[in-house]
Each structure stands twice: as C-alpha cells, then as structure tokens.
Amino acid sequence: MAKNSTFVCASCGASFSKWSGRCEACGEWNSIHEEAPLSPTPTGLGAAKGRRLALTTLDRQEAPPPRNSSGIAEFDRVLGGGLVEASAILVGGDPGIGKSTLLLQAAASFARSGLKTYYISGEEAAAQIRMRATRLGLQDSAVQLASETSLRDILTTLDADRPDLVIIDSIQTMWSDRVDSAPGSVSQVRAAAHELTAFAKRSGCAVILVGHVTKEGQIAGPRVVEHMVDTVLYFEGERGHQFRILRAVKNRFGPADEIGVFEMTGAGLSEVGNPSALFLGERGKPSPGSVVFAGIEGTRPVLVEVQALVSPTPHSQARRSVVGWDGGRLAMILAVLESRCGIPFAGLDVYLNVAGGMKISEPAADLAVAAALLSAREDAALPPETVVFGEISLSGALRPVSQTENRLKEARKLGFSCAIAPEGGKPGRVADLKLTQMGDLTGFVGETFGAG
Ligand code: TYD
Ligand code: MG
C-alpha cells in the first residue's frame, strides 16, 4: 500500500488517514474506501509551472450561451431551453428506469438536428444498442456508437474527432489508468467524471454522463460527480408505471426543479406535453379519499391526484405508509389534525399514495393530503371538480403558497370549477372558477366535512 494513500467516505467525501467501519463525519456505515494517490505525471500537458491568470471584471456583457435544441421539447425544457455547448450533464436514475433509452433517443434527435453525436456505452455491446435502436425506430440515425470502458482510449478518440455531443453510459463503468482502483469505485468515478468534464470545457463538446443510483437514492461514488458537472438531472418513476419524470435538481444554465414528463411505451419514451391531463386521466368518479392537488413543478402547474386509505388496524401499532410524498410530513399533518382539530388517527392504518408514480415535494400539498385523509376517514367524497392546495403550519393555520393564480388557471383549463386554497396569495381573477379561501384547518374541516 502506498504510504500517502487516503481513505475517503463515498457518502460525504470526508477523507481520513486510516480506514474505519463508520464515517466519523456523516455517520454512514461501510462507506469508507481507500483512495490511491494520483500518478505524478498527469496525462496531457506536463507543465510544472503555472501561468498568470487573465483577470476580468463583472460588468462585461455576455451573450447567453448558445443552445442546441434536441427536438424533444420535454428534454429541452429540463435543460433550461436546450443543450449548452461545453456543458457537462449528469443523468442519474435507478437501473432499468430508462436512462439508456432516453439518451439514445436524445442522441438520435440531436444527430438529426446536425450535431456530431457519439454514444459510448460501457455496459452494452454495440449489437445490443443497435437492437434497442431498431426497437426505437432509430436504426438510420447518424449517431456514432462505441462499446468501450477505457477512458484513455475514449479521450484519445474524442480529442481527435471533436464531436459536438458525447454520451457516456455509464460513468460507473469507465476506467482510468491514472487511478489504481477498480471501476465503479469512488476514485475511479471521480477521475472519470473529472477528465470528461475537463474535456467538455476545453473542446466545447457537451458531455452527458449516465449515473446509476444506489438504493439510498444517491449516485454511487456520488456527490463527487454532482458538484463537478453543470447540470444534474434525475430520471425517476415507479417501475410498474409507465410515467417517467426527468427532473433538474441542479442547473447552472437554467431553472432547477424543472420537470419533463415521459411515458414508457413499447417503442421507447414518448413525450407528455400535458401531464395534468395524463395524471388525472386515470381518475374515475369522485370517491372518498381522493383529492386533486394543484401543484407546481418547476415553472409548470401540474394537477395530480392524492389518494388516502384509512382503516382500523389489526396490529398494536398502526401503519403509516406513503408513496410519492414525505413520510415525516404525513406524520406532521396527522399530528396537526389530531391536536388542532381534534380528529384522532390512533388505531387507524393510514396509506397515502400520489397517483401515476409522481413524487411531490412541495409543502403546498399539505392541504390536499389533509383533505384526502379526512375524506377517507369520514368516508365522504369531496365535491367533484374541486382542486385543493395550501401549506399547513403546526398551529393549524393555512399559509398561502406561490403561483396561486397559475394553479387556478391550470385547474380551470382542465375543467375544474371549484378550488380550496389558503387566504391571501394573489389568486387573481380566474373566470368560471369558484375559489374558497380559508385561514385555518379547523375552518376547512368544518366547512368541507361538517365535522370538527
Ligand atoms: P434502459 O434504458 O435500459 O434503463 P437504464 O439504462 O436506466 O438501466 O430501460 C430498460 C427498461 O425499459 C426495460 O425494462 C425495458 C423498458 N423498455 C420499454 O418498455 N420500451 C422500450 O422501447 C425500451 C427500449 C425499453
Ligand atoms: Mg442503461
């Protein structure tokens, strides 16, 4: 073992001089790996002495970065309006969620718009990729394929050919001979990501890295890659559902939190231009426990159905089960309902589900969740054609949320005629929509369910 090797936590990146089973910095178990030191002669330029920086001021007018549209509107939207030259993008997601499918389709689309596009896979043989391309109807695309894991060979090729876009599927399979550890290890992933982003910056080529996510929801060898790239996108969805959501969690060239919605079909991913219609399309007649939430994802309003089921528990400890929302937040809403409105949920199993495999993180969903829980508990459906949104504070007060008017307009567009929202929040004027505004949860419970 080299004298100066260090030990690095894969979860938080803290480094130590010796190995231990648990990271002292973040408390994660079994996350510490040995890092071999970098070889003393880096590839490429071997200049020992640095050069003086050319400093500049802040007041220079910069043109917006040139962007290339993929022709896939949902993909462009998540990128903030198209692919920026020389940018490095990480696309993370669970294995099997459809990353390779999405990126092969995107690659073909970029190639069609005239970009010189390379797709390099370390996971599949070229024949396999060709089979997928045939399934997707892309066999005639001008995308250049290679099946390779050696970073040195890849960079040599890229430096010689100077493509406009290169897709690396996946970063975990890449292997740099500068680092003396196994492919997939933190130091390999870091070195590969570093060399590829450096290539993007010096050549002007956009680089898209695919990264697999571990069970804990992080990209293996993880944060190290997230902070190196310009844009981090997550491709998410439930395996059993056909909906897939591409979400920007970091974007140096556009808004974060923007989403693109896709549907996985037998012939690849197809765009969903109006996600609300799709998420609500599954909804049948109004039924107890089902409430439509008017949410905002990025810059776009999206209506989704929140479903709750409440039933007496056969166990000594009641179950609390959540899909698509935060479990801690559910506990909070239950506690507020119990202590502020006097509606107990003890002895009742509570199941909460966001329909369509959608994940909601907005606090604005609080009121919709409370409404779904009450509706399920009282076995009383909310009036049909009603949307609900609003944040609930621990005191039981309802707080206004952002973009109230946009939420209401989307609801109206999709044929809803009533909305329940907190007081305040600039609702504007939306024709043919009856808006009921309330100040606290007790008032909402009394008015909507006649209980308290
Ligand atoms: P894939 O893109 O290989 O996932 P990842 O790269 O994220 O691991 O997608 C795999 C799944 O997608 C696989 O279970 C089959 C399904 N699929 C379709 O349903 N339709 C298609 O046209 C394609 C290509 C894949
Ligand atoms: Mg794949």
CSV table of C-alpha atoms and ligand atoms in Angstrom, one decimal:
chain,number,residue,atom,x,y,z
A,1,MET,CA,0.0,0.0,0.0
A,2,ALA,CA,1.3,3.4,-0.9
A,3,LYS,CA,2.4,5.5,2.1
A,4,ASN,CA,0.3,8.5,1.2
A,5,SER,CA,-2.9,6.9,0.2
A,6,THR,CA,-6.0,8.2,1.9
A,7,PHE,CA,-9.4,6.8,2.8
A,8,VAL,CA,-12.5,8.6,1.6
A,9,CYS,CA,-16.2,8.3,2.5
A,10,ALA,CA,-18.3,7.6,-0.5
A,11,SER,CA,-21.3,9.3,1.1
A,12,CYS,CA,-20.0,12.6,2.2
A,13,GLY,CA,-16.5,12.8,0.7
A,14,ALA,CA,-14.6,13.3,4.0
A,15,SER,CA,-11.1,11.9,4.0
A,16,PHE,CA,-9.2,10.1,6.7
A,17,SER,CA,-5.7,8.7,7.2
A,18,LYS,CA,-6.9,5.3,8.1
A,19,TRP,CA,-9.8,3.0,7.4
A,20,SER,CA,-12.8,2.6,9.7
A,21,GLY,CA,-16.1,0.9,9.5
A,22,ARG,CA,-18.1,4.1,10.1
A,23,CYS,CA,-17.5,7.6,8.8
A,24,GLU,CA,-16.9,10.0,11.6
A,25,ALA,CA,-18.1,12.9,9.6
A,26,CYS,CA,-21.5,11.7,8.4
A,27,GLY,CA,-22.1,8.5,10.5
A,28,GLU,CA,-22.5,6.3,7.4
A,29,TRP,CA,-21.5,2.7,7.8
A,30,ASN,CA,-19.3,0.8,5.4
A,31,SER,CA,-18.8,3.8,3.2
A,32,ILE,CA,-15.0,4.4,3.5
A,33,HIS,CA,-12.8,3.3,0.7
A,34,GLU,CA,-9.1,3.5,0.0
A,35,GLU,CA,-8.1,6.2,-2.5
A,36,ALA,CA,-4.9,5.6,-4.4
A,37,PRO,CA,-2.9,8.8,-5.0
A,38,LEU,CA,-2.9,10.3,-8.5
A,39,SER,CA,0.0,9.3,-10.6
A,40,PRO,CA,2.7,12.0,-10.5
A,41,THR,CA,2.6,12.6,-14.3
A,42,PRO,CA,-0.9,13.6,-15.4
A,43,THR,CA,-2.0,12.7,-18.9
A,44,GLY,CA,-1.7,15.5,-21.4
A,45,LEU,CA,0.2,18.7,-20.6
A,46,GLY,CA,3.1,18.2,-18.2
A,47,ALA,CA,3.8,21.8,-17.5
A,48,ALA,CA,5.2,22.1,-14.0
A,49,LYS,CA,5.0,25.9,-13.7
A,50,GLY,CA,1.6,27.6,-13.8
A,51,ARG,CA,0.8,30.7,-15.8
A,52,ARG,CA,-0.6,34.0,-14.7
A,53,LEU,CA,-4.4,34.4,-14.8
A,54,ALA,CA,-6.1,36.9,-17.0
A,55,LEU,CA,-8.5,38.6,-14.6
A,56,THR,CA,-11.6,40.3,-15.8
A,57,THR,CA,-14.5,42.5,-14.4
A,58,LEU,CA,-18.1,41.7,-13.7
A,59,ASP,CA,-19.6,44.3,-16.0
A,60,ARG,CA,-18.8,42.7,-19.3
A,61,GLN,CA,-21.9,41.9,-21.3
A,62,GLU,CA,-22.0,38.2,-22.1
A,63,ALA,CA,-24.2,36.8,-24.8
A,64,PRO,CA,-26.4,33.9,-23.5
A,65,PRO,CA,-24.7,30.6,-24.1
A,66,PRO,CA,-25.5,29.1,-27.4
A,67,ARG,CA,-28.0,26.2,-27.1
A,68,ASN,CA,-28.9,23.3,-29.3
A,69,SER,CA,-32.4,22.1,-29.3
A,70,SER,CA,-32.9,18.3,-29.2
A,71,GLY,CA,-36.3,18.5,-30.8
A,72,ILE,CA,-37.6,16.6,-27.7
A,73,ALA,CA,-39.4,19.5,-26.0
A,74,GLU,CA,-39.6,17.9,-22.6
A,75,PHE,CA,-35.9,17.2,-22.6
A,76,ASP,CA,-35.0,20.7,-23.8
A,77,ARG,CA,-37.3,22.2,-21.1
A,78,VAL,CA,-35.4,20.4,-18.3
A,79,LEU,CA,-32.1,21.5,-19.7
A,80,GLY,CA,-33.3,25.1,-19.5
A,81,GLY,CA,-34.1,25.6,-23.2
A,82,GLY,CA,-31.7,23.2,-24.9
A,83,LEU,CA,-28.2,21.8,-24.7
A,84,VAL,CA,-25.5,24.3,-23.8
A,85,GLU,CA,-22.1,23.8,-25.6
A,86,ALA,CA,-19.2,22.7,-23.4
A,87,SER,CA,-21.6,21.7,-20.6
A,88,ALA,CA,-21.3,18.6,-18.5
A,89,ILE,CA,-24.6,16.9,-17.6
A,90,LEU,CA,-25.2,14.0,-15.2
A,91,VAL,CA,-28.3,11.9,-15.7
A,92,GLY,CA,-29.0,9.8,-12.7
A,93,GLY,CA,-31.6,7.2,-12.0
A,94,ASP,CA,-32.4,3.7,-10.8
A,95,PRO,CA,-31.1,0.8,-13.0
A,96,GLY,CA,-33.8,-0.1,-15.5
A,97,ILE,CA,-35.7,3.1,-15.3
A,98,GLY,CA,-35.0,4.0,-18.9
A,99,LYS,CA,-31.8,6.2,-18.9
A,100,SER,CA,-30.2,4.4,-21.8
A,101,THR,CA,-33.5,4.5,-23.8
A,102,LEU,CA,-33.9,8.2,-23.1
A,103,LEU,CA,-30.4,9.1,-24.1
A,104,LEU,CA,-30.3,7.0,-27.2
A,105,GLN,CA,-33.5,8.8,-28.3
A,106,ALA,CA,-32.0,12.2,-27.4
A,107,ALA,CA,-28.7,11.3,-29.2
A,108,ALA,CA,-30.6,10.4,-32.3
A,109,SER,CA,-32.6,13.6,-32.1
A,110,PHE,CA,-29.5,15.7,-31.7
A,111,ALA,CA,-27.8,13.9,-34.5
A,112,ARG,CA,-30.9,14.6,-36.7
A,113,SER,CA,-30.5,18.3,-35.9
A,114,GLY,CA,-27.0,18.2,-37.2
A,115,LEU,CA,-24.8,17.7,-34.1
A,116,LYS,CA,-22.0,15.2,-34.4
A,117,THR,CA,-23.1,12.8,-31.7
A,118,TYR,CA,-21.2,9.9,-30.1
A,119,TYR,CA,-22.8,7.3,-27.8
A,120,ILE,CA,-20.2,5.4,-25.8
A,121,SER,CA,-21.5,2.5,-23.7
A,122,GLY,CA,-19.5,0.6,-21.1
A,123,GLU,CA,-22.5,-1.6,-20.3
A,124,GLU,CA,-23.8,-2.9,-23.6
A,125,ALA,CA,-22.2,-4.2,-26.7
A,126,ALA,CA,-22.7,-2.3,-29.9
A,127,ALA,CA,-25.0,-5.0,-31.2
A,128,GLN,CA,-27.3,-4.7,-28.2
A,129,ILE,CA,-27.5,-0.9,-28.6
A,130,ARG,CA,-28.3,-1.5,-32.3
A,131,MET,CA,-31.1,-3.8,-31.3
A,132,ARG,CA,-32.5,-1.2,-29.0
A,133,ALA,CA,-32.2,1.4,-31.7
A,134,THR,CA,-34.2,-0.8,-34.1
A,135,ARG,CA,-36.9,-1.2,-31.5
A,136,LEU,CA,-37.0,2.6,-31.2
A,137,GLY,CA,-37.1,3.0,-34.9
A,138,LEU,CA,-33.7,4.8,-34.9
A,139,GLN,CA,-31.6,2.4,-36.9
A,140,ASP,CA,-31.0,5.0,-39.6
A,141,SER,CA,-29.7,7.7,-37.2
A,142,ALA,CA,-26.3,9.2,-37.7
A,143,VAL,CA,-25.2,8.6,-34.1
A,144,GLN,CA,-21.7,7.0,-33.8
A,145,LEU,CA,-21.6,4.1,-31.4
A,146,ALA,CA,-18.8,2.5,-29.4
A,147,SER,CA,-18.7,0.0,-26.7
A,148,GLU,CA,-15.7,0.9,-24.5
A,149,THR,CA,-14.6,1.4,-20.9
A,150,SER,CA,-11.1,2.7,-21.2
A,151,LEU,CA,-11.1,6.4,-20.5
A,152,ARG,CA,-7.8,6.9,-22.2
A,153,ASP,CA,-9.0,5.4,-25.5
A,154,ILE,CA,-12.2,7.3,-25.3
A,155,LEU,CA,-10.5,10.6,-24.7
A,156,THR,CA,-7.9,10.0,-27.4
A,157,THR,CA,-10.8,9.4,-29.8
A,158,LEU,CA,-12.8,12.4,-28.7
A,159,ASP,CA,-9.8,14.7,-28.8
A,160,ALA,CA,-9.1,13.6,-32.4
A,161,ASP,CA,-12.7,13.7,-33.6
A,162,ARG,CA,-14.1,16.6,-31.7
A,163,PRO,CA,-17.8,15.6,-31.7
A,164,ASP,CA,-20.5,18.1,-30.6
A,165,LEU,CA,-22.0,15.8,-28.1
A,166,VAL,CA,-20.9,12.6,-26.3
A,167,ILE,CA,-22.9,10.4,-24.1
A,168,ILE,CA,-21.1,8.2,-21.6
A,169,ASP,CA,-23.3,5.3,-20.4
A,170,SER,CA,-22.4,4.9,-17.6
A,171,ILE,CA,-19.8,6.8,-15.6
A,172,GLN,CA,-19.6,3.8,-13.2
A,173,THR,CA,-18.2,1.5,-15.9
A,174,MET,CA,-15.5,3.9,-17.0
A,175,TRP,CA,-11.9,3.1,-16.1
A,176,SER,CA,-9.0,5.5,-15.9
A,177,ASP,CA,-5.4,4.0,-15.9
A,178,ARG,CA,-4.3,7.1,-13.8
A,179,VAL,CA,-6.1,5.7,-10.8
A,180,ASP,CA,-5.2,2.4,-9.2
A,181,SER,CA,-8.5,1.1,-8.1
A,182,ALA,CA,-11.4,-0.9,-9.5
A,183,PRO,CA,-14.0,0.5,-12.0
A,184,GLY,CA,-17.0,1.8,-10.1
A,185,SER,CA,-15.0,2.8,-7.0
A,186,VAL,CA,-15.3,6.4,-5.8
A,187,SER,CA,-11.9,7.4,-7.0
A,188,GLN,CA,-12.5,5.9,-10.5
A,189,VAL,CA,-15.8,7.6,-10.8
A,190,ARG,CA,-14.4,10.9,-9.7
A,191,ALA,CA,-11.4,10.6,-12.0
A,192,ALA,CA,-13.5,9.7,-15.0
A,193,ALA,CA,-16.0,12.5,-14.3
A,194,HIS,CA,-13.2,14.9,-13.9
A,195,GLU,CA,-11.4,14.0,-17.1
A,196,LEU,CA,-14.6,14.0,-19.1
A,197,THR,CA,-15.8,17.4,-17.8
A,198,ALA,CA,-12.3,18.8,-18.4
A,199,PHE,CA,-12.7,17.5,-22.0
A,200,ALA,CA,-16.0,19.3,-22.3
A,201,LYS,CA,-14.6,22.6,-21.1
A,202,ARG,CA,-11.5,22.5,-23.4
A,203,SER,CA,-13.2,21.2,-26.5
A,204,GLY,CA,-16.7,22.8,-26.4
A,205,CYS,CA,-18.2,19.4,-26.7
A,206,ALA,CA,-21.3,18.8,-24.5
A,207,VAL,CA,-20.8,15.7,-22.3
A,208,ILE,CA,-23.7,13.7,-20.8
A,209,LEU,CA,-22.8,11.2,-18.1
A,210,VAL,CA,-25.2,8.5,-17.1
A,211,GLY,CA,-25.0,7.5,-13.4
A,212,HIS,CA,-26.7,4.7,-11.6
A,213,VAL,CA,-28.3,5.5,-8.3
A,214,THR,CA,-27.9,3.3,-5.2
A,215,LYS,CA,-30.8,2.2,-3.1
A,216,GLU,CA,-30.4,5.2,-0.8
A,217,GLY,CA,-31.1,7.5,-3.7
A,218,GLN,CA,-27.6,8.7,-4.4
A,219,ILE,CA,-25.4,8.1,-7.4
A,220,ALA,CA,-22.7,5.7,-6.4
A,221,GLY,CA,-19.5,7.5,-5.9
A,222,PRO,CA,-21.9,10.2,-5.7
A,223,ARG,CA,-21.8,13.8,-4.6
A,224,VAL,CA,-18.3,14.0,-6.1
A,225,VAL,CA,-19.9,13.9,-9.5
A,226,GLU,CA,-22.8,16.1,-8.7
A,227,HIS,CA,-20.6,19.1,-7.9
A,228,MET,CA,-18.3,18.6,-10.9
A,229,VAL,CA,-21.0,18.9,-13.5
A,230,ASP,CA,-23.1,21.9,-14.6
A,231,THR,CA,-26.4,20.1,-14.6
A,232,VAL,CA,-27.8,17.2,-12.6
A,233,LEU,CA,-30.9,15.5,-13.9
A,234,TYR,CA,-32.7,12.6,-12.2
A,235,PHE,CA,-34.8,10.2,-14.2
A,236,GLU,CA,-37.5,8.9,-11.8
A,237,GLY,CA,-40.7,6.9,-11.8
A,238,GLU,CA,-42.2,3.8,-10.4
A,239,ARG,CA,-41.0,0.6,-12.2
A,240,GLY,CA,-44.6,-0.7,-12.6
A,241,HIS,CA,-45.9,2.6,-14.0
A,242,GLN,CA,-45.4,3.9,-17.5
A,243,PHE,CA,-44.7,7.5,-16.4
A,244,ARG,CA,-41.2,8.8,-16.2
A,245,ILE,CA,-40.1,12.2,-14.9
A,246,LEU,CA,-36.9,13.9,-15.8
A,247,ARG,CA,-36.1,16.4,-13.0
A,248,ALA,CA,-33.4,19.0,-12.9
A,249,VAL,CA,-32.0,19.2,-9.4
A,250,LYS,CA,-29.1,21.5,-10.3
A,251,ASN,CA,-28.7,23.6,-13.4
A,252,ARG,CA,-26.1,26.3,-14.0
A,253,PHE,CA,-27.8,27.2,-17.2
A,254,GLY,CA,-31.5,27.2,-16.3
A,255,PRO,CA,-34.0,26.8,-13.5
A,256,ALA,CA,-33.6,23.8,-11.2
A,257,ASP,CA,-36.7,21.8,-10.3
A,258,GLU,CA,-38.0,21.9,-13.8
A,259,ILE,CA,-39.5,18.6,-14.9
A,260,GLY,CA,-40.1,16.8,-18.2
A,261,VAL,CA,-42.7,14.1,-18.3
A,262,PHE,CA,-42.4,11.0,-20.5
A,263,GLU,CA,-44.4,7.8,-21.0
A,264,MET,CA,-42.5,4.5,-21.5
A,265,THR,CA,-44.1,2.6,-24.4
A,266,GLY,CA,-43.3,-0.5,-26.3
A,267,ALA,CA,-41.3,1.8,-28.7
A,268,GLY,CA,-39.4,3.9,-26.3
A,269,LEU,CA,-40.2,7.0,-24.4
A,270,SER,CA,-42.8,9.4,-25.7
A,271,GLU,CA,-43.3,13.0,-24.5
A,272,VAL,CA,-46.2,14.0,-22.4
A,273,GLY,CA,-46.9,17.6,-23.2
A,274,ASN,CA,-49.9,18.0,-20.8
A,275,PRO,CA,-49.0,16.0,-17.7
A,276,SER,CA,-52.1,17.1,-15.7
A,277,ALA,CA,-54.4,15.5,-18.3
A,278,LEU,CA,-52.4,12.3,-18.1
A,279,PHE,CA,-52.2,12.1,-14.3
A,280,LEU,CA,-55.9,12.8,-14.0
A,281,GLY,CA,-56.8,10.5,-16.9
A,282,GLU,CA,-56.6,7.6,-14.5
A,283,ARG,CA,-59.2,9.1,-12.2
A,284,GLY,CA,-62.6,7.6,-12.1
A,285,LYS,CA,-65.7,9.0,-10.4
A,286,PRO,CA,-65.1,11.2,-7.3
A,287,SER,CA,-64.5,8.8,-4.4
A,288,PRO,CA,-63.7,9.1,-0.7
A,289,GLY,CA,-60.0,9.5,-0.1
A,290,SER,CA,-59.3,11.0,-3.5
A,291,VAL,CA,-58.3,14.7,-3.8
A,292,VAL,CA,-56.9,16.6,-6.7
A,293,PHE,CA,-53.8,18.7,-5.8
A,294,ALA,CA,-52.9,21.7,-7.9
A,295,GLY,CA,-49.2,21.6,-7.8
A,296,ILE,CA,-46.3,23.5,-9.4
A,297,GLU,CA,-43.3,21.6,-10.9
A,298,GLY,CA,-40.6,24.0,-11.9
A,299,THR,CA,-42.3,26.6,-14.0
A,300,ARG,CA,-45.3,24.5,-14.9
A,301,PRO,CA,-48.5,23.8,-13.0
A,302,VAL,CA,-49.4,20.1,-12.7
A,303,LEU,CA,-52.5,18.6,-11.3
A,304,VAL,CA,-52.1,15.2,-9.5
A,305,GLU,CA,-54.4,13.0,-7.6
A,306,VAL,CA,-53.6,12.3,-3.9
A,307,GLN,CA,-55.2,9.1,-2.6
A,308,ALA,CA,-55.7,8.1,1.0
A,309,LEU,CA,-57.0,5.0,2.6
A,310,VAL,CA,-57.8,4.8,6.3
A,311,SER,CA,-58.8,1.6,8.0
A,312,PRO,CA,-58.9,0.2,11.5
A,313,THR,CA,-55.6,-1.5,12.3
A,314,PRO,CA,-55.4,-5.2,13.3
A,315,HIS,CA,-52.0,-4.6,14.9
A,316,SER,CA,-51.0,-3.0,18.1
A,317,GLN,CA,-49.1,-0.3,16.2
A,318,ALA,CA,-50.9,1.4,13.3
A,319,ARG,CA,-49.2,1.6,9.9
A,320,ARG,CA,-48.3,4.8,8.2
A,321,SER,CA,-47.4,4.1,4.6
A,322,VAL,CA,-46.6,6.8,1.9
A,323,VAL,CA,-45.7,6.6,-1.8
A,324,GLY,CA,-44.7,9.7,-3.6
A,325,TRP,CA,-44.7,12.0,-0.6
A,326,ASP,CA,-42.6,12.6,2.5
A,327,GLY,CA,-43.4,10.3,5.5
A,328,GLY,CA,-42.3,12.9,8.0
A,329,ARG,CA,-44.6,15.4,6.5
A,330,LEU,CA,-47.5,12.9,6.7
A,331,ALA,CA,-46.8,12.4,10.4
A,332,MET,CA,-46.9,16.2,10.9
A,333,ILE,CA,-50.3,16.5,9.1
A,334,LEU,CA,-51.7,13.7,11.2
A,335,ALA,CA,-50.5,15.4,14.4
A,336,VAL,CA,-52.0,18.7,13.4
A,337,LEU,CA,-55.3,17.1,12.6
A,338,GLU,CA,-55.3,15.4,15.9
A,339,SER,CA,-54.2,18.2,18.2
A,340,ARG,CA,-55.6,21.3,16.4
A,341,CYS,CA,-58.8,19.8,15.0
A,342,GLY,CA,-59.5,17.0,17.5
A,343,ILE,CA,-59.6,14.3,14.8
A,344,PRO,CA,-57.7,11.3,16.1
A,345,PHE,CA,-56.0,8.8,13.8
A,346,ALA,CA,-54.8,6.5,16.6
A,347,GLY,CA,-55.7,2.8,15.9
A,348,LEU,CA,-56.1,3.6,12.2
A,349,ASP,CA,-53.8,2.4,9.4
A,350,VAL,CA,-53.1,5.3,7.1
A,351,TYR,CA,-52.0,4.8,3.5
A,352,LEU,CA,-51.2,7.7,1.2
A,353,ASN,CA,-50.4,7.5,-2.5
A,354,VAL,CA,-49.7,10.0,-5.2
A,355,ALA,CA,-51.2,8.6,-8.4
A,356,GLY,CA,-49.3,8.0,-11.5
A,357,GLY,CA,-45.9,7.4,-9.8
A,358,MET,CA,-45.4,11.1,-9.3
A,359,LYS,CA,-43.3,12.4,-6.4
A,360,ILE,CA,-44.4,15.6,-4.7
A,361,SER,CA,-42.1,17.6,-2.6
A,362,GLU,CA,-44.0,20.9,-2.3
A,363,PRO,CA,-45.4,21.9,1.1
A,364,ALA,CA,-48.3,23.2,-0.9
A,365,ALA,CA,-49.6,19.6,-1.0
A,366,ASP,CA,-50.3,19.7,2.8
A,367,LEU,CA,-53.9,20.7,2.5
A,368,ALA,CA,-54.7,18.2,-0.3
A,369,VAL,CA,-53.2,15.5,1.9
A,370,ALA,CA,-55.2,16.6,4.9
A,371,ALA,CA,-58.3,16.7,2.7
A,372,ALA,CA,-57.6,13.2,1.4
A,373,LEU,CA,-57.1,11.8,4.9
A,374,LEU,CA,-60.3,13.4,6.2
A,375,SER,CA,-62.3,12.3,3.2
A,376,ALA,CA,-61.1,8.7,3.6
A,377,ARG,CA,-61.7,8.8,7.4
A,378,GLU,CA,-65.2,10.2,7.1
A,379,ASP,CA,-65.9,8.1,4.0
A,380,ALA,CA,-67.1,11.3,2.3
A,381,ALA,CA,-66.0,12.4,-1.1
A,382,LEU,CA,-65.1,16.0,-1.7
A,383,PRO,CA,-67.4,17.9,-4.1
A,384,PRO,CA,-66.4,16.8,-7.6
A,385,GLU,CA,-64.4,19.2,-9.9
A,386,THR,CA,-62.5,20.6,-6.9
A,387,VAL,CA,-58.8,21.2,-6.6
A,388,VAL,CA,-57.1,21.8,-3.3
A,389,PHE,CA,-53.7,23.3,-2.3
A,390,GLY,CA,-52.1,25.1,0.6
A,391,GLU,CA,-49.4,24.8,3.3
A,392,ILE,CA,-50.4,23.8,6.8
A,393,SER,CA,-48.4,25.2,9.7
A,394,LEU,CA,-48.0,23.5,13.1
A,395,SER,CA,-50.5,25.9,14.6
A,396,GLY,CA,-53.2,24.6,12.1
A,397,ALA,CA,-53.1,27.9,10.1
A,398,LEU,CA,-53.2,27.7,6.3
A,399,ARG,CA,-50.4,29.5,4.6
A,400,PRO,CA,-50.6,30.9,1.1
A,401,VAL,CA,-48.3,29.3,-1.5
A,402,SER,CA,-46.5,30.6,-4.6
A,403,GLN,CA,-48.1,30.9,-8.0
A,404,THR,CA,-51.7,30.7,-6.8
A,405,GLU,CA,-53.0,32.1,-10.0
A,406,ASN,CA,-51.2,29.7,-12.2
A,407,ARG,CA,-52.5,26.8,-10.2
A,408,LEU,CA,-56.1,28.1,-10.5
A,409,LYS,CA,-55.7,28.7,-14.3
A,410,GLU,CA,-54.5,25.1,-14.8
A,411,ALA,CA,-57.4,23.7,-12.8
A,412,ARG,CA,-59.8,25.8,-14.9
A,413,LYS,CA,-58.1,24.7,-18.1
A,414,LEU,CA,-58.7,21.0,-17.1
A,415,GLY,CA,-62.4,21.6,-16.4
A,416,PHE,CA,-62.4,22.0,-12.6
A,417,SER,CA,-64.9,24.5,-11.3
A,418,CYS,CA,-64.0,24.8,-7.6
A,419,ALA,CA,-60.8,25.4,-5.7
A,420,ILE,CA,-60.0,25.4,-2.0
A,421,ALA,CA,-56.9,27.5,-1.0
A,422,PRO,CA,-55.5,29.5,1.8
A,423,GLU,CA,-56.3,33.1,2.3
A,424,GLY,CA,-54.0,35.6,0.5
A,425,GLY,CA,-51.6,34.5,-2.2
A,426,LYS,CA,-52.7,36.8,-5.1
A,427,PRO,CA,-55.3,34.5,-6.7
A,428,GLY,CA,-56.0,37.0,-9.5
A,429,ARG,CA,-59.3,36.5,-11.3
A,430,VAL,CA,-60.0,33.2,-13.0
A,431,ALA,CA,-63.3,33.1,-14.8
A,432,ASP,CA,-65.8,30.3,-14.0
A,433,LEU,CA,-63.9,29.0,-11.1
A,434,LYS,CA,-65.3,29.2,-7.6
A,435,LEU,CA,-62.5,29.9,-5.2
A,436,THR,CA,-63.0,29.3,-1.5
A,437,GLN,CA,-60.2,30.7,0.7
A,438,MET,CA,-59.7,29.7,4.3
A,439,GLY,CA,-57.5,30.8,7.1
A,440,ASP,CA,-57.1,27.7,9.2
A,441,LEU,CA,-57.5,23.9,9.1
A,442,THR,CA,-60.4,23.8,11.6
A,443,GLY,CA,-62.4,26.1,9.4
A,444,PHE,CA,-61.7,23.8,6.4
A,445,VAL,CA,-62.7,20.7,8.3
A,446,GLY,CA,-66.0,22.3,9.5
A,447,GLU,CA,-66.9,23.7,6.1
A,448,THR,CA,-65.9,20.7,3.9
A,449,PHE,CA,-66.9,17.8,6.1
A,450,GLY,CA,-69.2,19.4,8.6
A,451,ALA,CA,-67.1,17.7,11.4
A,452,GLY,CA,-64.6,19.1,13.8
B,1,TYD,P1,-33.0,1.1,-20.0
B,1,TYD,O1,-33.0,2.3,-20.9
B,1,TYD,O2,-32.1,0.0,-20.4
B,1,TYD,O3,-32.7,1.5,-18.5
B,1,TYD,P2,-31.4,2.1,-17.8
B,1,TYD,O4,-30.4,2.5,-18.8
B,1,TYD,O5,-31.9,3.2,-16.9
B,1,TYD,O6,-30.9,1.0,-16.9
B,1,TYD,O7,-34.5,0.7,-20.0
B,1,TYD,C1,-34.8,-0.5,-19.5
B,1,TYD,C2,-36.3,-0.8,-19.4
B,1,TYD,O8,-37.1,-0.1,-20.3
B,1,TYD,C3,-36.5,-2.2,-19.7
B,1,TYD,O9,-37.1,-2.8,-18.6
B,1,TYD,C4,-37.4,-2.3,-20.9
B,1,TYD,C5,-38.0,-1.0,-21.0
B,1,TYD,N1,-38.2,-0.5,-22.4
B,1,TYD,C6,-39.5,-0.3,-22.8
B,1,TYD,O10,-40.5,-0.5,-22.1
B,1,TYD,N2,-39.7,0.1,-24.1
B,1,TYD,C7,-38.6,0.3,-25.0
B,1,TYD,O11,-38.9,0.7,-26.1
B,1,TYD,C8,-37.3,0.1,-24.5
B,1,TYD,C9,-36.1,0.4,-25.3
B,1,TYD,C10,-37.2,-0.3,-23.2
B,2,MG,MG,-28.6,1.6,-19.2
